[in-house]
Amino acid sequence: MAVAETQLYAKVSNKNRSKSTSVLLESLLAKGFPAHIAQKALAATGQKTIEDAAKWLHSHCNDPSLDDPIPQEYALYLCPTGRLHNYLQEFWKESKRQCGKNRAHEIFPHITLCDFFTCEDQKVELLYDTLKRVGDSFSQRFPPSISLSLHSSTSYLGFFVGDSHANILKEFALTFSSEASALADCQVKPCLKQLHLTLAHKFCPHHQKTLEQLAKCINPGETCQWVAALYSRDMRFVHYQTLRALFQYKPQNIDELMINTGDFIYVDPTHQSDVSEGWVIGTSHRTGCRGFLPENYTERANESDTWVKHREYVFVTALRSFTQTENEPNVKLNGEVHNPSMPRSQTSVLSLQNATLRRGVLVMRHGERVDQVFGKSWLQQCLTADGKYYRADLNFPSTLPKRKDGVKHFEYDPPLSCCGVFQSRLIGEALLDQEVTVSYVYSSPALRCIQTAQHILQGLKIEQKVKIRVEPGLFEWTKWEASRAIPNFMTVAELAEASYKIDASYRGNFPLSSLVPSESYEEYVSRSSAVIKQIVAACPSKGKGIILIVGHGSSLASFTRPLIGLPARDSSNFAQVVRKIPSLGMCFCEELKEDNKWQMVNPPVKTLTHGANAAFNWRNGIVED
């Protein structure tokens, strides 16, 4: 097999042989790697260095698909560099901050010249030769600057290429596709429709105006060198989600996946329904292995983060050259610019844009609840025979607040665990570090939410200044209550006696008597929408104070979506979304002065991630077999 493939490689590449690439292949063959695997490693690493290819091979030694004859997919993009690129990267960053992630953020700024196509590993260097040859033939005709005009609709924002320049680019793409198809025996399809550089795609319609304002800060005539670049991706994972590992994870079971910090993981969303809560099943980009991994060890990455840049042709006005990039290290394609040379005019406009922001609403789930750790029977684990509470584990609360109806009602209105208290205090301290000003605090009547709010205020060191407004309308969807009844919550008097800083003068928008057991999803959505709007209307709009709302996992979407003008999530996937929201998970809305509209932005503090800690008995494994 190896000999036959080596002969095939020699046959297809004899006419247009690249000396450097041949040396790379010969070096790998000399190390004993079969030709088809060596060529696969070179294609997967962009045929840059022998070290890159060898490292890829060693990482993929347990990859079950290593022998599969699956080629890479390639695309030809025209990418901006220089000051225009800096403008675009700043737009990418600011649009994501103010309006959240949209489809354009998945890929770096580019104009598509040829759509993705497959090419056999042993013929990839023929694409390189084609790019150089066609680039040389068009270098004198390439325009010094490309005419770009802004176009906007309710789901798309981008620059369209002017007709005269678009015709040259289309001819370039057509010539490349024709020669590459003939030489490398692959089906290359050039883009002959309206050429464009996408700025935002598939965004919320109410963000259109904000995105347009940000886009107008971009000067499309700014200095720019255009680069025709050849990229590749793994065609098996085109429709998968890409995750990035935040921490290392060492498998505890044979079906789990080993991940290192920074690893990329491919996850098929359609295969997660039967996976245990808190886990996903994915394939490692680094090793090709598949297995289970904890979801909270990862974050969403961009689609292009795993792509490989192969070769590029730089169109330079004064000096035109073909850059091989054999010795260039792989770089993040969609990373932030650390020191962009932003013109002062753009920086001032963006600062002015930020200055228009005023009120904020921070919606947060409560901290870790005690029954989340010890199960629904937690109360039986820490009651004596005569019904008195004792601390059975250090993560149980040290004491329980007094309530006239007895401790039995804590079963359906559980308190925070000690870790939940620590989590809440930590979030408050982080908000203090970021100089976040919390002016109002609203809480669900559930004890765990009130405790969370109390400890956040303590972390902020404002528990004596800001009191908690208990709002029954903030309670979670009552259909999810295990008792099928509304819990007996602690009264304001009982909470005050337990030293919780409650605003006794506050009268809720939805009295407890209005909560309906096992309410329909439509009733819950209607209640959530009404209560958030009433809370916002009740809080003065002057200044930049934050309205903190402490609720449940369901609160994050239910209170923010009506605020920013989005319809409720479909009930069929609502529970699946909510189950992924961790303790102290949060989202943040800021109000724009213009038209009194709200928009989602990044929360003022980072997330809190931690691992599980099982109960430990020192006898097991120490003195007992």
Coordinates of C-alpha atoms in Angstrom, one line a residue:
M1 CA 0.0 0.0 0.0
A2 CA 2.8 2.5 1.0
V3 CA 4.8 1.7 -2.2
A4 CA 1.8 2.1 -4.4
E5 CA 0.9 5.5 -2.9
T6 CA 4.5 6.7 -3.1
Q7 CA 4.4 5.9 -6.9
L8 CA 1.1 7.7 -7.2
Y9 CA 2.5 10.7 -5.5
A10 CA 5.5 10.8 -7.8
K11 CA 3.2 10.5 -10.9
V12 CA 0.9 13.4 -10.1
S13 CA 3.6 15.7 -8.8
N14 CA 6.4 15.1 -11.2
K15 CA 5.5 17.9 -13.6
N16 CA 5.0 20.6 -11.0
R17 CA 7.2 19.5 -8.1
S18 CA 7.7 21.7 -5.1
K19 CA 11.2 21.0 -3.7
S20 CA 10.4 22.0 -0.2
T21 CA 7.2 19.9 0.0
S22 CA 9.0 16.9 -1.5
V23 CA 11.7 17.2 1.2
L24 CA 9.0 17.2 3.8
L25 CA 7.4 14.0 2.4
E26 CA 10.7 12.2 2.0
S27 CA 11.6 13.0 5.6
L28 CA 8.4 11.5 6.8
L29 CA 8.8 8.4 4.6
A30 CA 12.3 8.0 5.9
K31 CA 10.9 7.9 9.4
G32 CA 8.8 4.9 8.4
F33 CA 5.4 6.5 8.0
P34 CA 3.3 5.2 5.1
A35 CA 2.9 7.6 2.2
H36 CA -0.9 8.1 2.6
I37 CA -0.6 8.9 6.3
A38 CA 2.4 11.2 5.8
Q39 CA 0.5 13.1 3.1
K40 CA -2.5 13.3 5.4
A41 CA -0.3 14.9 8.1
L42 CA 1.2 17.4 5.7
A43 CA -2.2 18.4 4.4
A44 CA -3.6 18.7 7.9
T45 CA -0.8 21.1 9.0
G46 CA -0.5 23.2 5.8
Q47 CA 2.7 21.5 4.6
K48 CA 4.8 24.0 6.7
T49 CA 7.5 22.1 8.6
I50 CA 8.5 18.5 9.3
E51 CA 8.1 19.2 13.0
D52 CA 4.5 20.2 12.6
A53 CA 3.6 17.1 10.6
A54 CA 5.5 14.8 13.0
K55 CA 3.8 16.3 16.0
W56 CA 0.4 15.8 14.3
L57 CA 1.2 12.2 13.6
H58 CA 2.2 11.5 17.2
S59 CA -0.9 13.2 18.5
H60 CA -3.1 11.2 16.2
C61 CA -1.5 7.8 17.0
N62 CA -4.8 6.6 18.5
D63 CA -7.1 8.3 16.0
P64 CA -9.5 5.6 14.7
S65 CA -9.9 7.6 11.4
L66 CA -6.1 7.9 10.6
D67 CA -6.3 5.4 7.8
D68 CA -9.6 6.7 6.3
P69 CA -9.1 8.2 2.8
I70 CA -11.0 11.4 3.8
P71 CA -9.5 14.5 2.2
Q72 CA -9.6 18.1 3.6
E73 CA -11.9 20.8 2.2
Y74 CA -10.2 23.9 0.7
A75 CA -11.5 27.4 0.1
L76 CA -9.9 30.5 -1.5
Y77 CA -10.5 33.7 0.4
L78 CA -9.5 37.3 -0.3
C79 CA -8.5 38.8 3.1
P80 CA -7.7 42.4 4.1
T81 CA -4.6 43.3 6.0
G82 CA -3.3 46.6 7.4
R83 CA -5.4 49.4 8.7
L84 CA -8.7 48.2 7.1
H85 CA -8.2 44.9 8.9
N86 CA -7.8 46.7 12.2
Y87 CA -11.0 48.6 11.6
L88 CA -12.8 45.3 10.9
Q89 CA -11.4 43.5 13.9
E90 CA -12.5 46.4 16.1
F91 CA -16.0 46.1 14.6
W92 CA -15.9 42.3 15.3
K93 CA -15.0 42.9 18.9
E94 CA -17.4 45.8 19.5
S95 CA -20.4 44.3 17.7
K96 CA -20.0 41.1 19.7
R97 CA -19.8 43.1 23.0
Q98 CA -22.9 45.2 22.3
C99 CA -25.1 42.8 20.3
G100 CA -23.8 39.4 21.1
K101 CA -22.4 36.8 18.8
N102 CA -23.8 36.4 15.3
R103 CA -22.9 34.1 12.3
A104 CA -20.2 36.5 11.0
H105 CA -18.1 36.1 14.2
E106 CA -17.5 32.4 13.3
I107 CA -15.1 33.4 10.5
F108 CA -12.5 36.2 10.1
P109 CA -13.1 39.1 7.6
H110 CA -12.9 37.9 4.0
I111 CA -14.3 38.0 0.5
T112 CA -15.1 34.4 -0.7
L113 CA -13.5 33.7 -4.1
C114 CA -14.0 30.0 -4.3
D115 CA -16.3 27.9 -2.1
F116 CA -15.0 24.9 -0.2
F117 CA -14.0 22.0 -2.4
T118 CA -12.2 18.7 -1.7
C119 CA -8.7 17.9 -2.9
E120 CA -6.8 14.6 -2.4
D121 CA -3.9 14.9 0.0
Q122 CA -1.2 14.0 -2.6
K123 CA -2.4 16.8 -4.9
V124 CA -2.6 19.7 -2.5
E125 CA 0.7 21.3 -3.6
L126 CA -0.7 21.5 -7.1
L127 CA -3.1 24.1 -5.6
Y128 CA -0.2 26.1 -4.3
D129 CA 1.4 26.1 -7.8
T130 CA -1.9 27.2 -9.3
L131 CA -2.3 30.1 -6.8
K132 CA 1.1 31.4 -7.5
R133 CA 0.8 31.2 -11.3
V134 CA -2.6 32.8 -11.4
G135 CA -1.6 35.4 -8.9
D136 CA 1.4 36.4 -11.0
S137 CA -0.8 36.7 -14.1
F138 CA -3.3 39.0 -12.4
S139 CA -0.8 41.0 -10.2
Q140 CA -0.6 43.9 -12.7
R141 CA -4.4 44.1 -13.1
F142 CA -5.3 43.9 -9.4
P143 CA -6.8 47.3 -8.3
P144 CA -4.7 49.3 -5.8
S145 CA -7.8 49.6 -3.6
I146 CA -11.1 47.7 -3.8
S147 CA -14.3 49.7 -4.0
L148 CA -16.6 48.7 -1.1
S149 CA -20.2 50.1 -0.3
L150 CA -22.2 49.3 2.8
H151 CA -25.4 47.3 2.5
S152 CA -27.8 46.6 5.3
S153 CA -31.0 44.5 5.8
T154 CA -32.7 43.0 8.8
S155 CA -30.5 39.9 8.8
Y156 CA -27.4 40.9 6.8
L157 CA -24.8 43.7 7.0
G158 CA -21.7 44.0 4.9
F159 CA -19.7 45.6 2.1
F160 CA -20.5 44.9 -1.5
V161 CA -17.6 45.0 -4.0
G162 CA -18.0 47.6 -6.8
D163 CA -18.8 46.1 -10.2
S164 CA -15.6 47.0 -12.0
H165 CA -13.4 45.6 -9.3
A166 CA -15.7 42.6 -8.7
N167 CA -15.3 41.6 -12.4
I168 CA -11.5 41.4 -11.9
L169 CA -11.9 39.3 -8.8
K170 CA -14.4 37.0 -10.4
E171 CA -12.0 36.5 -13.4
F172 CA -9.2 35.7 -11.0
A173 CA -11.4 33.2 -9.1
L174 CA -12.6 31.7 -12.4
T175 CA -9.1 31.2 -13.7
F176 CA -7.9 29.7 -10.4
S177 CA -10.8 27.3 -10.3
S178 CA -10.4 26.2 -14.0
E179 CA -6.7 25.5 -13.6
A180 CA -6.9 23.9 -10.2
S181 CA -9.7 21.6 -11.4
A182 CA -7.7 20.5 -14.4
L183 CA -4.4 20.2 -12.6
A184 CA -5.4 18.7 -9.2
D185 CA -8.5 16.8 -10.5
C186 CA -11.0 18.5 -8.2
Q187 CA -14.2 20.3 -8.6
V188 CA -13.6 24.0 -7.7
K189 CA -16.5 26.3 -7.9
P190 CA -15.8 30.1 -8.2
C191 CA -18.1 32.7 -6.6
L192 CA -19.6 34.6 -9.5
K193 CA -22.5 36.2 -7.6
Q194 CA -22.3 39.5 -5.8
L195 CA -19.0 39.6 -4.1
H196 CA -19.1 40.9 -0.5
L197 CA -17.4 41.2 2.8
T198 CA -19.8 40.2 5.5
L199 CA -19.9 42.3 8.7
A200 CA -22.9 40.7 10.5
H201 CA -25.2 37.8 9.5
K202 CA -28.3 36.2 11.1
F203 CA -28.5 38.7 14.0
C204 CA -31.5 39.9 15.9
P205 CA -33.4 42.4 13.8
H206 CA -33.5 45.0 16.7
H207 CA -29.7 45.1 16.6
Q208 CA -29.7 46.3 13.0
K209 CA -29.5 50.0 14.0
T210 CA -26.6 49.5 16.5
L211 CA -24.7 47.4 14.0
E212 CA -25.2 50.0 11.3
Q213 CA -23.8 52.7 13.5
L214 CA -20.7 50.6 14.3
A215 CA -20.2 49.8 10.6
K216 CA -20.3 53.5 9.7
C217 CA -17.1 53.9 11.8
I218 CA -15.3 51.7 9.3
N219 CA -13.5 53.6 6.5
P220 CA -13.6 51.1 3.5
G221 CA -11.1 53.2 1.6
E222 CA -8.5 52.8 4.4
T223 CA -5.0 51.5 3.5
C224 CA -5.1 47.8 2.8
Q225 CA -3.1 45.0 1.2
W226 CA -5.3 42.2 -0.1
V227 CA -4.2 38.6 0.3
A228 CA -5.6 35.6 -1.6
A229 CA -5.3 32.8 1.0
L230 CA -6.0 29.1 0.7
Y231 CA -7.5 27.6 3.8
S232 CA -8.6 24.0 4.7
R233 CA -11.0 22.4 7.2
D234 CA -12.0 18.9 8.2
M235 CA -15.0 18.1 6.1
R236 CA -16.4 15.6 8.7
F237 CA -17.2 18.3 11.2
V238 CA -18.7 21.0 9.1
H239 CA -22.0 21.1 10.8
Y240 CA -20.7 20.5 14.3
Q241 CA -20.2 23.0 17.1
T242 CA -16.6 23.8 18.0
L243 CA -15.7 24.0 21.7
R244 CA -12.4 25.2 23.3
A245 CA -11.2 23.5 26.5
L246 CA -10.7 26.0 29.4
F247 CA -9.0 23.4 31.6
Q248 CA -7.2 20.1 31.4
Y249 CA -9.4 17.0 32.0
K250 CA -8.0 13.6 32.8
P251 CA -10.4 10.7 32.1
Q252 CA -11.9 8.9 35.1
N253 CA -13.5 6.2 32.9
I254 CA -12.5 4.5 29.7
D255 CA -15.2 6.2 27.6
E256 CA -14.1 9.7 28.6
L257 CA -11.9 12.1 26.5
M258 CA -8.5 13.4 27.5
I259 CA -8.3 17.2 26.9
N260 CA -5.6 19.8 27.4
T261 CA -6.2 23.5 28.0
G262 CA -6.8 25.1 24.6
D263 CA -7.8 21.9 22.8
F264 CA -10.7 22.2 20.3
I265 CA -13.5 19.7 20.5
Y266 CA -16.1 19.0 17.8
V267 CA -19.6 18.3 19.1
D268 CA -22.6 17.2 17.2
P269 CA -25.6 18.9 18.8
T270 CA -27.9 16.1 17.5
H271 CA -26.1 13.5 19.6
Q272 CA -26.4 15.1 23.0
S273 CA -30.0 14.3 23.9
D274 CA -29.0 11.0 25.7
V275 CA -25.9 12.4 27.4
S276 CA -26.0 12.9 31.2
E277 CA -26.5 16.5 32.4
G278 CA -23.3 18.5 32.5
W279 CA -21.5 16.3 29.9
V280 CA -21.1 16.3 26.2
I281 CA -19.6 13.8 23.8
G282 CA -17.1 15.1 21.3
T283 CA -14.1 14.5 19.1
S284 CA -10.8 16.1 19.8
H285 CA -9.3 18.2 17.0
R286 CA -5.8 17.6 18.4
T287 CA -6.0 13.8 18.7
G288 CA -9.0 12.6 16.7
C289 CA -10.2 10.6 19.7
R290 CA -13.8 10.6 20.8
G291 CA -15.4 10.5 24.2
F292 CA -17.3 12.2 27.0
L293 CA -16.1 15.4 28.7
P294 CA -17.5 17.8 31.3
E295 CA -19.3 20.7 29.5
N296 CA -18.3 23.3 32.1
Y297 CA -14.6 22.7 31.2
T298 CA -15.3 24.3 27.8
E299 CA -16.5 27.4 26.0
R300 CA -17.9 28.0 22.5
A301 CA -15.1 28.6 19.9
N302 CA -15.4 30.0 16.4
E303 CA -15.8 27.8 13.4
S304 CA -12.6 29.0 11.8
D305 CA -10.4 28.4 14.9
T306 CA -9.6 24.9 13.6
W307 CA -8.9 25.9 10.0
V308 CA -5.4 25.7 8.6
K309 CA -3.9 28.4 6.4
H310 CA -1.8 26.8 3.6
R311 CA -0.5 29.4 1.1
E312 CA -1.2 33.0 0.3
Y313 CA -0.6 35.4 -2.6
V314 CA -0.1 39.0 -1.4
F315 CA -1.2 41.7 -3.9
V316 CA 1.2 44.6 -3.2
T317 CA 1.1 47.8 -5.3
A318 CA 4.8 48.4 -5.3
L319 CA 6.1 44.9 -4.8
R320 CA 4.1 41.8 -5.5
S321 CA 5.2 38.5 -4.1
F322 CA 4.0 34.9 -3.3
T323 CA 4.4 34.1 0.4
Q324 CA 5.0 30.3 1.1
T325 CA 4.7 30.6 4.9
E326 CA 6.5 27.3 5.4
N327 CA 8.2 28.6 8.5
E328 CA 5.2 30.5 9.9
P329 CA 3.6 29.1 13.1
N330 CA -0.1 28.5 13.2
V331 CA -2.0 31.5 14.5
K332 CA -5.5 32.1 15.7
L333 CA -7.4 33.2 12.7
N334 CA -10.1 35.1 14.6
G335 CA -8.1 36.4 17.5
E336 CA -8.2 39.9 18.8
V337 CA -5.7 42.5 17.7
H338 CA -3.5 43.3 20.7
N339 CA -2.2 46.7 19.5
P340 CA -4.4 47.8 16.5
S341 CA -3.4 51.0 14.9
M342 CA -6.9 52.4 15.3
P343 CA -7.4 55.9 13.9
R344 CA -8.3 58.5 16.6
S345 CA -11.6 59.3 14.8
Q346 CA -12.8 55.7 15.0
T347 CA -11.8 55.3 18.7
S348 CA -13.6 58.5 19.6
V349 CA -16.8 57.4 17.8
L350 CA -16.8 54.1 19.5
S351 CA -16.2 55.8 22.9
L352 CA -19.1 58.1 22.1
Q353 CA -21.2 55.0 21.3
N354 CA -20.3 53.4 24.7
A355 CA -21.1 56.7 26.5
T356 CA -24.7 56.4 25.3
L357 CA -25.3 53.4 27.5
R358 CA -27.1 53.9 30.8
R359 CA -29.1 51.5 33.0
G360 CA -28.2 47.8 33.2
V361 CA -30.1 44.7 34.2
L362 CA -28.1 41.8 35.6
V363 CA -30.1 38.6 35.7
M364 CA -28.5 35.8 37.8
R365 CA -29.3 32.3 38.8
H366 CA -29.0 31.6 42.6
G367 CA -26.0 29.8 44.0
E368 CA -25.6 26.1 44.7
R369 CA -28.6 24.8 46.6
V370 CA -28.2 22.2 49.3
D371 CA -30.5 19.6 47.6
Q372 CA -28.5 20.0 44.4
V373 CA -25.6 18.3 46.2
F374 CA -27.3 16.0 48.7
G375 CA -30.5 15.1 46.8
K376 CA -34.2 15.6 47.6
S377 CA -33.8 13.7 50.9
W378 CA -31.2 16.1 52.2
L379 CA -33.4 17.1 55.1
Q380 CA -33.7 13.6 56.5
Q381 CA -29.9 13.4 56.5
C382 CA -29.5 16.2 58.9
L383 CA -32.4 15.9 61.4
T384 CA -32.1 14.1 64.7
A385 CA -34.8 11.7 66.0
D386 CA -36.5 14.6 67.8
G387 CA -36.5 16.7 64.6
K388 CA -33.6 19.1 65.4
Y389 CA -31.2 20.2 62.7
Y390 CA -27.6 19.2 62.8
R391 CA -24.8 19.7 60.2
A392 CA -24.2 16.3 58.7
D393 CA -21.6 17.5 56.2
L394 CA -19.5 20.7 56.0
N395 CA -21.4 21.7 52.9
F396 CA -24.7 21.8 54.8
P397 CA -25.6 25.2 56.2
S398 CA -24.2 25.7 59.8
T399 CA -27.7 26.7 60.9
L400 CA -31.2 27.0 59.4
P401 CA -33.2 30.2 59.8
K402 CA -36.3 29.9 62.1
R403 CA -39.7 29.7 60.5
K404 CA -43.0 29.3 62.2
D405 CA -44.3 26.4 60.0
G406 CA -41.3 24.2 61.0
V407 CA -38.2 22.8 59.2
K408 CA -40.2 20.4 57.0
H409 CA -41.0 23.3 54.6
F410 CA -37.3 23.6 53.8
E411 CA -37.7 20.5 51.7
Y412 CA -39.4 22.5 49.0
D413 CA -37.8 25.8 49.8
P414 CA -34.1 24.7 50.3
P415 CA -31.3 27.0 51.4
L416 CA -27.9 27.4 49.8
S417 CA -25.1 25.0 50.6
C418 CA -22.0 26.5 52.2
C419 CA -20.4 26.4 48.7
G420 CA -23.4 28.3 47.4
V421 CA -22.8 31.0 50.1
F422 CA -19.1 31.2 49.1
Q423 CA -20.0 31.4 45.4
S424 CA -22.4 34.3 46.0
R425 CA -19.9 36.2 48.1
L426 CA -17.2 35.7 45.4
I427 CA -19.5 37.1 42.7
G428 CA -20.2 40.2 44.9
E429 CA -16.5 40.7 45.4
A430 CA -15.9 40.4 41.7
L431 CA -18.6 43.1 41.0
L432 CA -16.9 45.3 43.5
D433 CA -13.5 44.8 41.8
Q434 CA -15.1 45.9 38.5
E435 CA -16.6 49.0 40.3
V436 CA -20.1 47.9 39.3
T437 CA -22.8 50.1 41.0
V438 CA -25.8 48.0 42.0
S439 CA -28.7 50.4 42.8
Y440 CA -31.6 47.9 43.1
V441 CA -31.9 44.3 44.0
Y442 CA -34.9 42.1 43.3
S443 CA -35.2 38.5 44.3
S444 CA -37.5 35.5 43.8
P445 CA -39.2 34.6 47.1
A446 CA -37.3 31.3 47.2
L447 CA -34.9 31.2 50.2
R448 CA -31.9 30.2 48.0
C449 CA -32.4 33.4 45.9
I450 CA -32.7 35.7 48.9
Q451 CA -29.6 34.2 50.4
T452 CA -27.7 34.6 47.1
A453 CA -28.8 38.3 46.9
Q454 CA -27.8 38.9 50.5
H455 CA -24.3 37.5 50.1
I456 CA -23.7 39.3 46.8
L457 CA -24.5 42.5 48.6
Q458 CA -22.1 41.6 51.4
G459 CA -19.4 41.0 48.8
L460 CA -20.2 44.4 47.3
K461 CA -20.1 45.9 50.8
I462 CA -23.4 47.6 50.3
E463 CA -25.7 45.3 52.4
Q464 CA -26.4 48.3 54.7
K465 CA -27.3 50.6 51.8
V466 CA -29.4 48.5 49.3
K467 CA -32.2 46.3 50.5
I468 CA -33.7 43.3 48.8
R469 CA -37.1 43.6 47.2
V470 CA -38.8 40.2 47.3
E471 CA -40.8 39.8 44.1
P472 CA -43.1 36.7 43.9
G473 CA -43.4 37.2 40.1
L474 CA -39.7 36.3 39.8
F475 CA -40.3 32.7 40.9
E476 CA -39.5 29.9 38.4
W477 CA -42.0 28.1 36.2
T478 CA -44.3 26.5 38.7
K479 CA -44.7 23.4 36.5
W480 CA -41.3 22.3 37.6
E481 CA -42.2 22.3 41.3
A482 CA -41.8 18.7 42.6
S483 CA -44.6 19.2 45.1
R484 CA -47.0 20.3 42.4
A485 CA -47.9 23.2 44.8
I486 CA -46.5 26.7 45.5
P487 CA -43.9 26.3 48.3
N488 CA -44.6 28.0 51.7
F489 CA -42.0 30.7 51.5
M490 CA -40.6 32.5 54.6
T491 CA -42.5 35.7 55.4
V492 CA -40.8 39.1 55.3
A493 CA -40.9 39.2 59.1
E494 CA -39.2 35.9 59.3
L495 CA -36.5 36.9 56.8
A496 CA -35.9 40.1 58.7
E497 CA -35.6 38.2 62.0
A498 CA -33.0 36.0 60.3
S499 CA -31.0 39.2 59.5
Y500 CA -31.7 39.3 55.8
K501 CA -31.8 42.9 54.5
I502 CA -35.3 43.0 53.1
D503 CA -37.2 46.0 51.9
A504 CA -40.3 45.7 54.1
S505 CA -42.0 48.6 52.3
Y506 CA -41.9 46.9 48.9
R507 CA -45.1 45.5 47.5
G508 CA -44.6 43.0 44.7
N509 CA -46.1 43.3 41.3
F510 CA -47.4 39.8 41.6
P511 CA -48.6 38.7 45.1
L512 CA -47.9 35.2 46.2
S513 CA -51.6 34.4 45.8
S514 CA -51.4 35.0 42.1
L515 CA -48.9 32.2 41.5
V516 CA -50.7 29.3 39.9
P517 CA -49.5 25.7 40.5
S518 CA -48.4 23.8 37.4
E519 CA -49.0 26.9 35.2
S520 CA -48.8 26.5 31.4
Y521 CA -45.7 27.7 29.6
E522 CA -47.7 30.6 28.1
E523 CA -48.7 31.7 31.5
Y524 CA -45.1 31.6 32.8
V525 CA -43.9 33.6 29.7
S526 CA -46.6 36.2 30.2
R527 CA -45.8 36.6 33.9
S528 CA -42.1 36.9 33.3
S529 CA -42.5 39.5 30.5
A530 CA -44.9 41.6 32.6
V531 CA -42.8 41.5 35.8
I532 CA -39.5 42.5 34.1
K533 CA -41.1 45.4 32.4
Q534 CA -42.7 46.6 35.6
I535 CA -39.4 46.3 37.5
V536 CA -37.6 48.4 34.9
A537 CA -40.4 51.0 34.8
A538 CA -40.2 51.3 38.6
C539 CA -36.5 52.0 38.7
P540 CA -35.4 55.6 37.8
S541 CA -33.6 55.8 34.5
K542 CA -31.1 58.4 35.6
G543 CA -27.4 57.4 36.0
K544 CA -25.8 54.0 35.2
G545 CA -27.0 52.0 38.2
I546 CA -27.5 48.2 37.8
I547 CA -30.7 46.5 38.6
L548 CA -29.7 43.1 40.0
I549 CA -32.3 40.3 39.6
V550 CA -31.6 37.0 41.4
G551 CA -33.8 34.3 40.2
H552 CA -33.6 30.8 38.7
G553 CA -32.1 29.1 35.7
S554 CA -35.2 29.8 33.7
S555 CA -34.9 33.5 34.6
L556 CA -32.0 34.3 32.3
A557 CA -33.9 33.9 29.1
S558 CA -37.4 34.6 30.4
F559 CA -36.5 38.1 31.7
T560 CA -34.0 39.3 29.1
R561 CA -35.7 38.2 25.9
P562 CA -38.8 40.3 26.3
L563 CA -36.6 43.2 27.4
I564 CA -34.6 43.2 24.1
G565 CA -37.7 42.5 22.0
L566 CA -37.2 38.8 21.3
P567 CA -40.1 36.3 21.5
A568 CA -40.0 33.5 24.1
R569 CA -38.0 30.4 23.4
D570 CA -39.9 27.4 22.0
S571 CA -41.2 25.4 24.9
S572 CA -39.8 22.2 23.4
N573 CA -36.2 23.2 23.9
F574 CA -36.7 25.6 26.9
A575 CA -35.9 22.9 29.5
Q576 CA -32.8 21.7 27.6
V577 CA -31.4 25.3 27.5
V578 CA -32.1 25.9 31.2
R579 CA -30.5 22.7 32.4
K580 CA -27.1 24.0 31.0
I581 CA -27.2 27.2 33.1
P582 CA -24.9 26.7 36.1
S583 CA -25.1 28.2 39.6
L584 CA -24.6 31.9 39.5
G585 CA -24.9 31.9 35.7
M586 CA -25.7 35.4 34.5
C587 CA -26.6 37.6 31.6
F588 CA -26.6 41.3 31.2
C589 CA -28.7 43.9 29.3
E590 CA -27.8 47.6 28.9
E591 CA -30.2 50.3 27.9
L592 CA -29.5 52.6 25.0
K593 CA -30.7 56.2 25.3
E594 CA -31.9 56.0 21.7
D595 CA -35.5 54.9 21.6
N596 CA -35.3 53.4 25.1
K597 CA -34.1 50.1 23.7
W598 CA -32.1 47.4 25.4
Q599 CA -29.3 45.1 24.2
M600 CA -27.5 42.1 25.4
V601 CA -23.8 42.6 26.2
N602 CA -21.1 40.6 28.1
P603 CA -21.7 40.5 31.9
P604 CA -19.3 42.7 34.0
V605 CA -17.6 39.7 35.6
K606 CA -16.4 36.3 34.4
T607 CA -18.2 33.0 35.0
L608 CA -17.5 30.8 38.0
T609 CA -16.4 27.2 37.1
H610 CA -15.6 24.5 39.6
G611 CA -15.5 20.7 39.8
A612 CA -17.4 18.2 41.8
N613 CA -16.2 17.0 45.2
A614 CA -17.5 13.6 46.3
A615 CA -18.1 12.6 49.9
F616 CA -15.0 11.1 51.4
N617 CA -14.6 8.5 54.2
W618 CA -11.0 8.2 55.3
R619 CA -11.5 4.5 56.2
N620 CA -12.2 3.5 52.6
G621 CA -8.9 2.6 50.9
I622 CA -6.8 3.7 53.9
V623 CA -7.4 1.2 56.7
E624 CA -10.0 -1.0 55.0
D625 CA -9.5 -3.2 51.9

